[in-house]
mmCIF file with all atom_site columns, C-alpha atoms in Angstrom:
data_model
loop_
_atom_site.group_PDB
_atom_site.id
_atom_site.type_symbol
_atom_site.label_atom_id
_atom_site.label_alt_id
_atom_site.label_comp_id
_atom_site.label_asym_id
_atom_site.label_entity_id
_atom_site.label_seq_id
_atom_site.pdbx_PDB_ins_code
_atom_site.Cartn_x
_atom_site.Cartn_y
_atom_site.Cartn_z
_atom_site.occupancy
_atom_site.B_iso_or_equiv
_atom_site.pdbx_formal_charge
_atom_site.auth_seq_id
_atom_site.auth_comp_id
_atom_site.auth_asym_id
_atom_site.auth_atom_id
_atom_site.pdbx_PDB_model_num
ATOM 1   C CA . MET A 1 1   ? 210.092 315.254 68.648 1.00 41.00 ? 1   MET A CA 1
ATOM 2   C CA . GLU A 1 2   ? 212.846 316.794 70.253 1.00 44.00 ? 2   GLU A CA 1
ATOM 3   C CA . PRO A 1 3   ? 216.333 317.666 68.958 1.00 35.00 ? 3   PRO A CA 1
ATOM 4   C CA . GLY A 1 4   ? 218.368 315.169 69.109 1.00 39.00 ? 4   GLY A CA 1
ATOM 5   C CA . THR A 1 5   ? 216.251 312.600 70.742 1.00 42.00 ? 5   THR A CA 1
ATOM 6   C CA . GLY A 1 6   ? 216.647 310.447 68.103 1.00 45.00 ? 6   GLY A CA 1
ATOM 7   C CA . THR A 1 7   ? 219.918 309.840 67.201 1.00 71.00 ? 7   THR A CA 1
ATOM 8   C CA . PHE A 1 8   ? 222.766 307.765 68.467 1.00 91.00 ? 8   PHE A CA 1
ATOM 9   C CA . SER A 1 9   ? 227.257 309.293 67.806 1.00 92.00 ? 9   SER A CA 1
ATOM 10  C CA . GLU A 1 10  ? 229.231 306.002 67.097 1.00 93.00 ? 10  GLU A CA 1
ATOM 11  C CA . GLU A 1 11  ? 231.126 307.364 69.989 1.00 94.00 ? 11  GLU A CA 1
ATOM 12  C CA . GLN A 1 12  ? 227.831 305.975 72.285 1.00 95.00 ? 12  GLN A CA 1
ATOM 13  C CA . PHE A 1 13  ? 228.123 302.862 70.597 1.00 96.00 ? 13  PHE A CA 1
ATOM 14  C CA . ARG A 1 14  ? 231.505 302.089 70.816 1.00 95.00 ? 14  ARG A CA 1
ATOM 15  C CA . GLU A 1 15  ? 231.649 302.912 74.643 1.00 95.00 ? 15  GLU A CA 1
ATOM 16  C CA . ALA A 1 16  ? 229.323 300.036 75.083 1.00 96.00 ? 16  ALA A CA 1
ATOM 17  C CA . CYS A 1 17  ? 231.185 297.484 73.436 1.00 95.00 ? 17  CYS A CA 1
ATOM 18  C CA . ALA A 1 18  ? 234.470 298.653 74.775 1.00 94.00 ? 18  ALA A CA 1
ATOM 19  C CA . GLU A 1 19  ? 232.607 298.532 79.161 1.00 95.00 ? 19  GLU A CA 1
ATOM 20  C CA . LEU A 1 20  ? 231.268 294.230 77.204 1.00 95.00 ? 20  LEU A CA 1
ATOM 21  C CA . GLN A 1 21  ? 235.450 293.967 76.901 1.00 92.00 ? 21  GLN A CA 1
ATOM 22  C CA . ARG A 1 22  ? 236.350 295.975 80.076 1.00 91.00 ? 22  ARG A CA 1
ATOM 23  C CA . PRO A 1 23  ? 234.326 296.504 83.022 1.00 90.00 ? 23  PRO A CA 1
ATOM 24  C CA . ALA A 1 24  ? 233.672 300.683 83.985 1.00 87.00 ? 24  ALA A CA 1
ATOM 25  C CA . LEU A 1 25  ? 233.204 300.604 87.694 1.00 90.00 ? 25  LEU A CA 1
ATOM 26  C CA . SER A 1 26  ? 236.277 301.934 89.261 1.00 77.00 ? 26  SER A CA 1
ATOM 27  C CA . GLY A 1 27  ? 236.202 305.906 90.000 1.00 72.00 ? 27  GLY A CA 1
ATOM 28  C CA . ALA A 1 28  ? 232.298 305.494 91.495 1.00 76.00 ? 28  ALA A CA 1
ATOM 29  C CA . ALA A 1 29  ? 230.777 304.554 93.778 1.00 88.00 ? 29  ALA A CA 1
ATOM 30  C CA . TRP A 1 30  ? 229.270 301.494 92.079 1.00 92.00 ? 30  TRP A CA 1
ATOM 31  C CA . GLU A 1 31  ? 228.076 298.128 94.839 1.00 91.00 ? 31  GLU A CA 1
ATOM 32  C CA . LEU A 1 32  ? 227.522 294.508 93.837 1.00 91.00 ? 32  LEU A CA 1
ATOM 33  C CA . LEU A 1 33  ? 223.351 294.360 93.834 1.00 85.00 ? 33  LEU A CA 1
ATOM 34  C CA . VAL A 1 34  ? 223.062 290.711 93.429 1.00 82.00 ? 34  VAL A CA 1
ATOM 35  C CA . GLU A 1 35  ? 224.775 288.016 91.574 1.00 85.00 ? 35  GLU A CA 1
ATOM 36  C CA . THR A 1 36  ? 223.506 284.142 90.036 1.00 80.00 ? 36  THR A CA 1
ATOM 37  C CA . GLN A 1 37  ? 223.877 282.170 87.904 1.00 79.00 ? 37  GLN A CA 1
ATOM 38  C CA . GLY A 1 38  ? 226.387 284.048 85.853 1.00 82.00 ? 38  GLY A CA 1
ATOM 39  C CA . ILE A 1 39  ? 224.453 287.499 86.158 1.00 85.00 ? 39  ILE A CA 1
ATOM 40  C CA . SER A 1 40  ? 226.417 290.207 88.321 1.00 90.00 ? 40  SER A CA 1
ATOM 41  C CA . VAL A 1 41  ? 224.031 293.036 88.548 1.00 88.00 ? 41  VAL A CA 1
ATOM 42  C CA . TYR A 1 42  ? 225.756 296.609 89.835 1.00 91.00 ? 42  TYR A CA 1
ATOM 43  C CA . ARG A 1 43  ? 224.062 299.598 91.351 1.00 90.00 ? 43  ARG A CA 1
ATOM 44  C CA . LEU A 1 44  ? 224.972 303.077 91.729 1.00 92.00 ? 44  LEU A CA 1
ATOM 45  C CA . LEU A 1 45  ? 223.099 306.077 93.506 1.00 88.00 ? 45  LEU A CA 1
ATOM 46  C CA . ASP A 1 46  ? 223.053 308.787 90.997 1.00 84.00 ? 46  ASP A CA 1
ATOM 47  C CA . GLN A 1 47  ? 223.134 312.096 93.525 1.00 84.00 ? 47  GLN A CA 1
ATOM 48  C CA . GLN A 1 48  ? 220.936 314.156 91.779 1.00 83.00 ? 48  GLN A CA 1
ATOM 49  C CA . THR A 1 49  ? 216.930 312.167 91.678 1.00 81.00 ? 49  THR A CA 1
ATOM 50  C CA . GLY A 1 50  ? 218.602 309.579 94.116 1.00 82.00 ? 50  GLY A CA 1
ATOM 51  C CA . LEU A 1 51  ? 217.895 306.977 91.924 1.00 85.00 ? 51  LEU A CA 1
ATOM 52  C CA . TYR A 1 52  ? 220.014 304.297 90.783 1.00 86.00 ? 52  TYR A CA 1
ATOM 53  C CA . ALA A 1 53  ? 220.965 303.557 87.524 1.00 89.00 ? 53  ALA A CA 1
ATOM 54  C CA . TYR A 1 54  ? 222.107 299.297 86.179 1.00 90.00 ? 54  TYR A CA 1
ATOM 55  C CA . LYS A 1 55  ? 224.639 297.537 85.100 1.00 92.00 ? 55  LYS A CA 1
ATOM 56  C CA . VAL A 1 56  ? 224.808 294.079 84.683 1.00 91.00 ? 56  VAL A CA 1
ATOM 57  C CA . PHE A 1 57  ? 227.355 291.791 83.590 1.00 93.00 ? 57  PHE A CA 1
ATOM 58  C CA . GLY A 1 58  ? 227.665 288.236 82.759 1.00 90.00 ? 58  GLY A CA 1
ATOM 59  C CA . VAL A 1 59  ? 227.441 284.955 80.287 1.00 91.00 ? 59  VAL A CA 1
ATOM 60  C CA . LEU A 1 60  ? 224.421 283.002 78.832 1.00 87.00 ? 60  LEU A CA 1
ATOM 61  C CA . GLU A 1 61  ? 225.471 279.612 78.135 1.00 86.00 ? 61  GLU A CA 1
ATOM 62  C CA . ASP A 1 62  ? 223.505 277.935 75.452 1.00 82.00 ? 62  ASP A CA 1
ATOM 63  C CA . CYS A 1 63  ? 222.090 281.436 73.594 1.00 85.00 ? 63  CYS A CA 1
ATOM 64  C CA . LEU A 1 64  ? 224.397 283.055 70.766 1.00 91.00 ? 64  LEU A CA 1
ATOM 65  C CA . PRO A 1 65  ? 224.920 285.871 70.079 1.00 92.00 ? 65  PRO A CA 1
ATOM 66  C CA . ASP A 1 66  ? 222.817 286.751 66.708 1.00 93.00 ? 66  ASP A CA 1
ATOM 67  C CA . LEU A 1 67  ? 219.695 285.037 68.489 1.00 90.00 ? 67  LEU A CA 1
ATOM 68  C CA . LEU A 1 68  ? 219.984 286.830 71.940 1.00 90.00 ? 68  LEU A CA 1
ATOM 69  C CA . ALA A 1 69  ? 220.134 290.036 70.582 1.00 92.00 ? 69  ALA A CA 1
ATOM 70  C CA . ASP A 1 70  ? 217.205 288.840 67.831 1.00 92.00 ? 70  ASP A CA 1
ATOM 71  C CA . VAL A 1 71  ? 215.341 287.796 70.479 1.00 89.00 ? 71  VAL A CA 1
ATOM 72  C CA . TYR A 1 72  ? 215.717 291.859 72.075 1.00 89.00 ? 72  TYR A CA 1
ATOM 73  C CA . MET A 1 73  ? 214.197 293.075 69.737 1.00 93.00 ? 73  MET A CA 1
ATOM 74  C CA . ASP A 1 74  ? 211.059 291.037 69.371 1.00 93.00 ? 74  ASP A CA 1
ATOM 75  C CA . LEU A 1 75  ? 208.530 292.800 70.937 1.00 95.00 ? 75  LEU A CA 1
ATOM 76  C CA . ALA A 1 76  ? 206.041 290.441 70.396 1.00 94.00 ? 76  ALA A CA 1
ATOM 77  C CA . TYR A 1 77  ? 208.378 287.628 72.342 1.00 90.00 ? 77  TYR A CA 1
ATOM 78  C CA . ARG A 1 78  ? 208.496 289.528 74.593 1.00 89.00 ? 78  ARG A CA 1
ATOM 79  C CA . LYS A 1 79  ? 205.177 290.120 75.345 1.00 91.00 ? 79  LYS A CA 1
ATOM 80  C CA . GLN A 1 80  ? 204.411 286.846 75.805 1.00 88.00 ? 80  GLN A CA 1
ATOM 81  C CA . TRP A 1 81  ? 207.400 286.023 78.131 1.00 84.00 ? 81  TRP A CA 1
ATOM 82  C CA . ASP A 1 82  ? 206.783 289.121 80.420 1.00 84.00 ? 82  ASP A CA 1
ATOM 83  C CA . GLN A 1 83  ? 204.095 289.256 82.476 1.00 85.00 ? 83  GLN A CA 1
ATOM 84  C CA . TYR A 1 84  ? 204.810 293.140 83.394 1.00 87.00 ? 84  TYR A CA 1
ATOM 85  C CA . VAL A 1 85  ? 203.818 294.023 79.933 1.00 92.00 ? 85  VAL A CA 1
ATOM 86  C CA . LYS A 1 86  ? 200.505 295.812 79.786 1.00 95.00 ? 86  LYS A CA 1
ATOM 87  C CA . GLU A 1 87  ? 200.659 297.343 76.011 1.00 96.00 ? 87  GLU A CA 1
ATOM 88  C CA . LEU A 1 88  ? 203.828 297.473 73.948 1.00 96.00 ? 88  LEU A CA 1
ATOM 89  C CA . TYR A 1 89  ? 204.304 298.289 69.924 1.00 96.00 ? 89  TYR A CA 1
ATOM 90  C CA . GLU A 1 90  ? 206.661 300.163 67.639 1.00 94.00 ? 90  GLU A CA 1
ATOM 91  C CA . LYS A 1 91  ? 205.358 302.685 65.306 1.00 92.00 ? 91  LYS A CA 1
ATOM 92  C CA . GLU A 1 92  ? 206.991 304.904 62.463 1.00 88.00 ? 92  GLU A CA 1
ATOM 93  C CA . SER A 1 93  ? 207.186 308.166 63.506 1.00 82.00 ? 93  SER A CA 1
ATOM 94  C CA . SER A 1 94  ? 209.180 311.291 62.164 1.00 77.00 ? 94  SER A CA 1
ATOM 95  C CA . GLY A 1 95  ? 210.735 308.850 59.635 1.00 80.00 ? 95  GLY A CA 1
ATOM 96  C CA . GLU A 1 96  ? 212.266 307.262 63.307 1.00 85.00 ? 96  GLU A CA 1
ATOM 97  C CA . THR A 1 97  ? 210.776 303.714 64.990 1.00 88.00 ? 97  THR A CA 1
ATOM 98  C CA . VAL A 1 98  ? 209.678 304.796 68.174 1.00 93.00 ? 98  VAL A CA 1
ATOM 99  C CA . VAL A 1 99  ? 208.557 302.086 71.036 1.00 96.00 ? 99  VAL A CA 1
ATOM 100 C CA . TYR A 1 100 ? 205.565 302.697 73.011 1.00 96.00 ? 100 TYR A CA 1
ATOM 101 C CA . TRP A 1 101 ? 205.761 300.123 76.098 1.00 95.00 ? 101 TRP A CA 1
ATOM 102 C CA . GLN A 1 102 ? 203.309 300.361 79.660 1.00 96.00 ? 102 GLN A CA 1
ATOM 103 C CA . VAL A 1 103 ? 204.494 298.166 82.140 1.00 92.00 ? 103 VAL A CA 1
ATOM 104 C CA . LYS A 1 104 ? 202.052 296.682 85.200 1.00 90.00 ? 104 LYS A CA 1
ATOM 105 C CA . TYR A 1 105 ? 203.586 298.069 89.002 1.00 85.00 ? 105 TYR A CA 1
ATOM 106 C CA . PRO A 1 106 ? 202.432 296.316 91.553 1.00 81.00 ? 106 PRO A CA 1
ATOM 107 C CA . PHE A 1 107 ? 198.868 297.529 93.520 1.00 80.00 ? 107 PHE A CA 1
ATOM 108 C CA . PRO A 1 108 ? 198.631 300.046 94.921 1.00 81.00 ? 108 PRO A CA 1
ATOM 109 C CA . MET A 1 109 ? 200.592 301.551 91.708 1.00 84.00 ? 109 MET A CA 1
ATOM 110 C CA . SER A 1 110 ? 199.743 302.932 89.045 1.00 90.00 ? 110 SER A CA 1
ATOM 111 C CA . ASN A 1 111 ? 201.083 301.752 86.214 1.00 92.00 ? 111 ASN A CA 1
ATOM 112 C CA . ARG A 1 112 ? 203.987 303.032 84.402 1.00 93.00 ? 112 ARG A CA 1
ATOM 113 C CA . ASP A 1 113 ? 204.944 304.107 80.945 1.00 95.00 ? 113 ASP A CA 1
ATOM 114 C CA . TYR A 1 114 ? 207.688 305.049 78.097 1.00 95.00 ? 114 TYR A CA 1
ATOM 115 C CA . VAL A 1 115 ? 208.239 306.701 74.694 1.00 95.00 ? 115 VAL A CA 1
ATOM 116 C CA . TYR A 1 116 ? 210.955 306.060 73.147 1.00 95.00 ? 116 TYR A CA 1
ATOM 117 C CA . VAL A 1 117 ? 213.507 304.995 70.155 1.00 94.00 ? 117 VAL A CA 1
ATOM 118 C CA . ARG A 1 118 ? 216.160 301.759 70.156 1.00 93.00 ? 118 ARG A CA 1
ATOM 119 C CA . GLN A 1 119 ? 218.882 301.260 66.961 1.00 93.00 ? 119 GLN A CA 1
ATOM 120 C CA . ARG A 1 120 ? 220.785 298.305 66.872 1.00 94.00 ? 120 ARG A CA 1
ATOM 121 C CA . GLN A 1 121 ? 224.385 297.902 64.998 1.00 94.00 ? 121 GLN A CA 1
ATOM 122 C CA . GLU A 1 122 ? 227.188 295.502 64.553 1.00 95.00 ? 122 GLU A CA 1
ATOM 123 C CA . LEU A 1 123 ? 229.619 296.175 65.456 1.00 95.00 ? 123 LEU A CA 1
ATOM 124 C CA . ASP A 1 124 ? 233.970 294.737 64.685 1.00 91.00 ? 124 ASP A CA 1
ATOM 125 C CA . PHE A 1 125 ? 236.429 293.817 67.976 1.00 88.00 ? 125 PHE A CA 1
ATOM 126 C CA . GLU A 1 126 ? 239.268 292.061 66.756 1.00 84.00 ? 126 GLU A CA 1
ATOM 127 C CA . GLY A 1 127 ? 237.706 290.441 64.709 1.00 87.00 ? 127 GLY A CA 1
ATOM 128 C CA . GLN A 1 128 ? 234.806 289.272 66.901 1.00 89.00 ? 128 GLN A CA 1
ATOM 129 C CA . LYS A 1 129 ? 230.950 290.698 65.712 1.00 95.00 ? 129 LYS A CA 1
ATOM 130 C CA . VAL A 1 130 ? 229.236 292.598 68.594 1.00 96.00 ? 130 VAL A CA 1
ATOM 131 C CA . HIS A 1 131 ? 226.008 293.390 68.573 1.00 97.00 ? 131 HIS A CA 1
ATOM 132 C CA . VAL A 1 132 ? 225.010 296.721 70.116 1.00 97.00 ? 132 VAL A CA 1
ATOM 133 C CA . ILE A 1 133 ? 221.392 298.619 71.244 1.00 96.00 ? 133 ILE A CA 1
ATOM 134 C CA . LEU A 1 134 ? 220.951 301.319 72.184 1.00 96.00 ? 134 LEU A CA 1
ATOM 135 C CA . ALA A 1 135 ? 218.068 303.097 73.599 1.00 95.00 ? 135 ALA A CA 1
ATOM 136 C CA . GLN A 1 136 ? 216.540 306.144 75.314 1.00 95.00 ? 136 GLN A CA 1
ATOM 137 C CA . SER A 1 137 ? 213.239 308.574 76.270 1.00 94.00 ? 137 SER A CA 1
ATOM 138 C CA . THR A 1 138 ? 211.890 310.595 73.093 1.00 93.00 ? 138 THR A CA 1
ATOM 139 C CA . SER A 1 139 ? 208.865 312.736 73.552 1.00 89.00 ? 139 SER A CA 1
ATOM 140 C CA . GLU A 1 140 ? 206.042 312.546 70.701 1.00 87.00 ? 140 GLU A CA 1
ATOM 141 C CA . PRO A 1 141 ? 202.629 313.994 69.657 1.00 87.00 ? 141 PRO A CA 1
ATOM 142 C CA . GLN A 1 142 ? 201.608 310.953 68.614 1.00 89.00 ? 142 GLN A CA 1
ATOM 143 C CA . PHE A 1 143 ? 201.825 309.235 71.854 1.00 93.00 ? 143 PHE A CA 1
ATOM 144 C CA . PRO A 1 144 ? 200.103 311.407 74.213 1.00 93.00 ? 144 PRO A CA 1
ATOM 145 C CA . GLU A 1 145 ? 200.528 310.579 78.285 1.00 95.00 ? 145 GLU A CA 1
ATOM 146 C CA . LYS A 1 146 ? 197.134 308.263 79.732 1.00 95.00 ? 146 LYS A CA 1
ATOM 147 C CA . SER A 1 147 ? 195.133 309.026 82.114 1.00 95.00 ? 147 SER A CA 1
ATOM 148 C CA . GLY A 1 148 ? 195.650 306.565 85.350 1.00 93.00 ? 148 GLY A CA 1
ATOM 149 C CA . VAL A 1 149 ? 199.189 306.530 83.564 1.00 95.00 ? 149 VAL A CA 1
ATOM 150 C CA . ILE A 1 150 ? 202.376 307.548 84.774 1.00 93.00 ? 150 ILE A CA 1
ATOM 151 C CA . ARG A 1 151 ? 205.209 309.106 81.463 1.00 94.00 ? 151 ARG A CA 1
ATOM 152 C CA . VAL A 1 152 ? 208.538 307.887 82.178 1.00 92.00 ? 152 VAL A CA 1
ATOM 153 C CA . LYS A 1 153 ? 210.550 310.893 80.785 1.00 90.00 ? 153 LYS A CA 1
ATOM 154 C CA . HIS A 1 154 ? 213.945 309.383 81.456 1.00 92.00 ? 154 HIS A CA 1
ATOM 155 C CA . TYR A 1 155 ? 215.643 306.116 80.235 1.00 92.00 ? 155 TYR A CA 1
ATOM 156 C CA . LYS A 1 156 ? 218.114 304.764 79.005 1.00 94.00 ? 156 LYS A CA 1
ATOM 157 C CA . GLN A 1 157 ? 219.511 301.691 78.132 1.00 93.00 ? 157 GLN A CA 1
ATOM 158 C CA . ARG A 1 158 ? 222.473 300.539 76.246 1.00 95.00 ? 158 ARG A CA 1
ATOM 159 C CA . LEU A 1 159 ? 223.160 296.717 75.579 1.00 95.00 ? 159 LEU A CA 1
ATOM 160 C CA . ALA A 1 160 ? 226.453 294.883 73.955 1.00 96.00 ? 160 ALA A CA 1
ATOM 161 C CA . ILE A 1 161 ? 226.643 291.535 72.777 1.00 95.00 ? 161 ILE A CA 1
ATOM 162 C CA . GLN A 1 162 ? 229.256 289.123 71.435 1.00 95.00 ? 162 GLN A CA 1
ATOM 163 C CA . SER A 1 163 ? 230.078 285.034 71.750 1.00 94.00 ? 163 SER A CA 1
ATOM 164 C CA . ASP A 1 164 ? 231.695 283.803 75.033 1.00 91.00 ? 164 ASP A CA 1
ATOM 165 C CA . GLY A 1 165 ? 234.170 282.110 72.510 1.00 89.00 ? 165 GLY A CA 1
ATOM 166 C CA . LYS A 1 166 ? 231.299 278.990 73.080 1.00 91.00 ? 166 LYS A CA 1
ATOM 167 C CA . LYS A 1 167 ? 228.575 278.769 72.621 1.00 88.00 ? 167 LYS A CA 1
ATOM 168 C CA . GLY A 1 168 ? 226.862 281.097 74.783 1.00 89.00 ? 168 GLY A CA 1
ATOM 169 C CA . SER A 1 169 ? 226.993 284.726 74.765 1.00 92.00 ? 169 SER A CA 1
ATOM 170 C CA . LYS A 1 170 ? 228.514 287.509 77.546 1.00 94.00 ? 170 LYS A CA 1
ATOM 171 C CA . VAL A 1 171 ? 226.649 290.515 77.773 1.00 93.00 ? 171 VAL A CA 1
ATOM 172 C CA . PHE A 1 172 ? 226.838 294.000 79.314 1.00 95.00 ? 172 PHE A CA 1
ATOM 173 C CA . MET A 1 173 ? 223.802 296.081 79.947 1.00 93.00 ? 173 MET A CA 1
ATOM 174 C CA . TYR A 1 174 ? 223.008 299.553 81.389 1.00 94.00 ? 174 TYR A CA 1
ATOM 175 C CA . TYR A 1 175 ? 219.660 300.314 82.893 1.00 91.00 ? 175 TYR A CA 1
ATOM 176 C CA . PHE A 1 176 ? 218.387 303.455 84.253 1.00 90.00 ? 176 PHE A CA 1
ATOM 177 C CA . ASP A 1 177 ? 214.976 305.368 84.147 1.00 87.00 ? 177 ASP A CA 1
ATOM 178 C CA . ASN A 1 178 ? 213.361 307.751 86.477 1.00 86.00 ? 178 ASN A CA 1
ATOM 179 C CA . PRO A 1 179 ? 209.777 306.487 86.895 1.00 81.00 ? 179 PRO A CA 1
ATOM 180 C CA . GLY A 1 180 ? 208.005 309.444 89.069 1.00 74.00 ? 180 GLY A CA 1
ATOM 181 C CA . GLY A 1 181 ? 206.276 309.472 91.785 1.00 63.00 ? 181 GLY A CA 1
ATOM 182 C CA . GLN A 1 182 ? 207.738 308.164 95.646 1.00 58.00 ? 182 GLN A CA 1
ATOM 183 C CA . ILE A 1 183 ? 208.576 304.451 94.521 1.00 53.00 ? 183 ILE A CA 1
ATOM 184 C CA . PRO A 1 184 ? 209.576 302.467 98.043 1.00 49.00 ? 184 PRO A CA 1
ATOM 185 C CA . SER A 1 185 ? 212.118 300.788 98.031 1.00 51.00 ? 185 SER A CA 1
ATOM 186 C CA . TRP A 1 186 ? 210.953 297.448 98.052 1.00 47.00 ? 186 TRP A CA 1
ATOM 187 C CA . VAL A 1 187 ? 210.025 297.855 94.708 1.00 52.00 ? 187 VAL A CA 1
ATOM 188 C CA . ILE A 1 188 ? 213.011 299.114 93.600 1.00 52.00 ? 188 ILE A CA 1
ATOM 189 C CA . ASN A 1 189 ? 214.452 295.499 94.728 1.00 53.00 ? 189 ASN A CA 1
ATOM 190 C CA . TRP A 1 190 ? 211.608 294.056 92.798 1.00 52.00 ? 190 TRP A CA 1
ATOM 191 C CA . ALA A 1 191 ? 212.394 296.211 89.900 1.00 55.00 ? 191 ALA A CA 1
ATOM 192 C CA . ALA A 1 192 ? 216.108 295.255 90.196 1.00 53.00 ? 192 ALA A CA 1
ATOM 193 C CA . LYS A 1 193 ? 215.305 291.880 90.051 1.00 53.00 ? 193 LYS A CA 1
ATOM 194 C CA . VAL A 1 194 ? 212.697 291.945 86.379 1.00 52.00 ? 194 VAL A CA 1
ATOM 195 C CA . LEU A 1 195 ? 215.834 293.364 85.676 1.00 53.00 ? 195 LEU A CA 1
ATOM 196 C CA . GLN A 1 196 ? 218.103 290.903 86.100 1.00 52.00 ? 196 GLN A CA 1
ATOM 197 C CA . LEU A 1 197 ? 214.655 288.318 85.092 1.00 52.00 ? 197 LEU A CA 1
ATOM 198 C CA . VAL A 1 198 ? 214.770 290.345 81.444 1.00 53.00 ? 198 VAL A CA 1
ATOM 199 C CA . CYS A 1 199 ? 218.779 289.070 81.097 1.00 55.00 ? 199 CYS A CA 1
ATOM 200 C CA . GLN A 1 200 ? 217.932 285.785 81.934 1.00 51.00 ? 200 GLN A CA 1
ATOM 201 C CA . VAL A 1 201 ? 215.613 284.693 79.834 1.00 51.00 ? 201 VAL A CA 1
ATOM 202 C CA . GLN A 1 202 ? 215.926 286.070 76.112 1.00 54.00 ? 202 GLN A CA 1
ATOM 203 C CA . CYS A 1 203 ? 216.347 282.930 75.398 1.00 54.00 ? 203 CYS A CA 1
#
């Protein structure tokens, strides 16, 4: 495993919590991509890769924070509702839990797969519990690349969840990955819609 890729700092957890309270969209060219059913998806062009990073903000009504965080961490349940999952499981490696995730891509493109670590913490913000989940890609020899599948080597995700003060959850998510190869613009839009769907079907 690459040095340091399996650990997250306390500052990283606090930053995700802070953005849930105050979205950091100024000072950069974040553009609103879609807004529907209480969920807003923004994107920012990464000049080095030509790809987009995404931020999602919103409220999921009738979905309690504890349940939402538990469901998000539940890989077995995700395989039931996410039609794009080809393979998904976790394994202990080098003292950490490593996740393998293969995603079905539209024909005629090759599937992509991810090898990543994730950690979950519960923080306190002004007396309210905030669930924060961080994930990022890692290099692990127990998960060799597969023929015909493109390995995504640059993947980051941050998720923060707290009560909306009623029966729902206030949510922030940051997402970036570099899927490799030439990706048509329609596939980028398809991926953004999948990201929005993930946020809406957790509960």
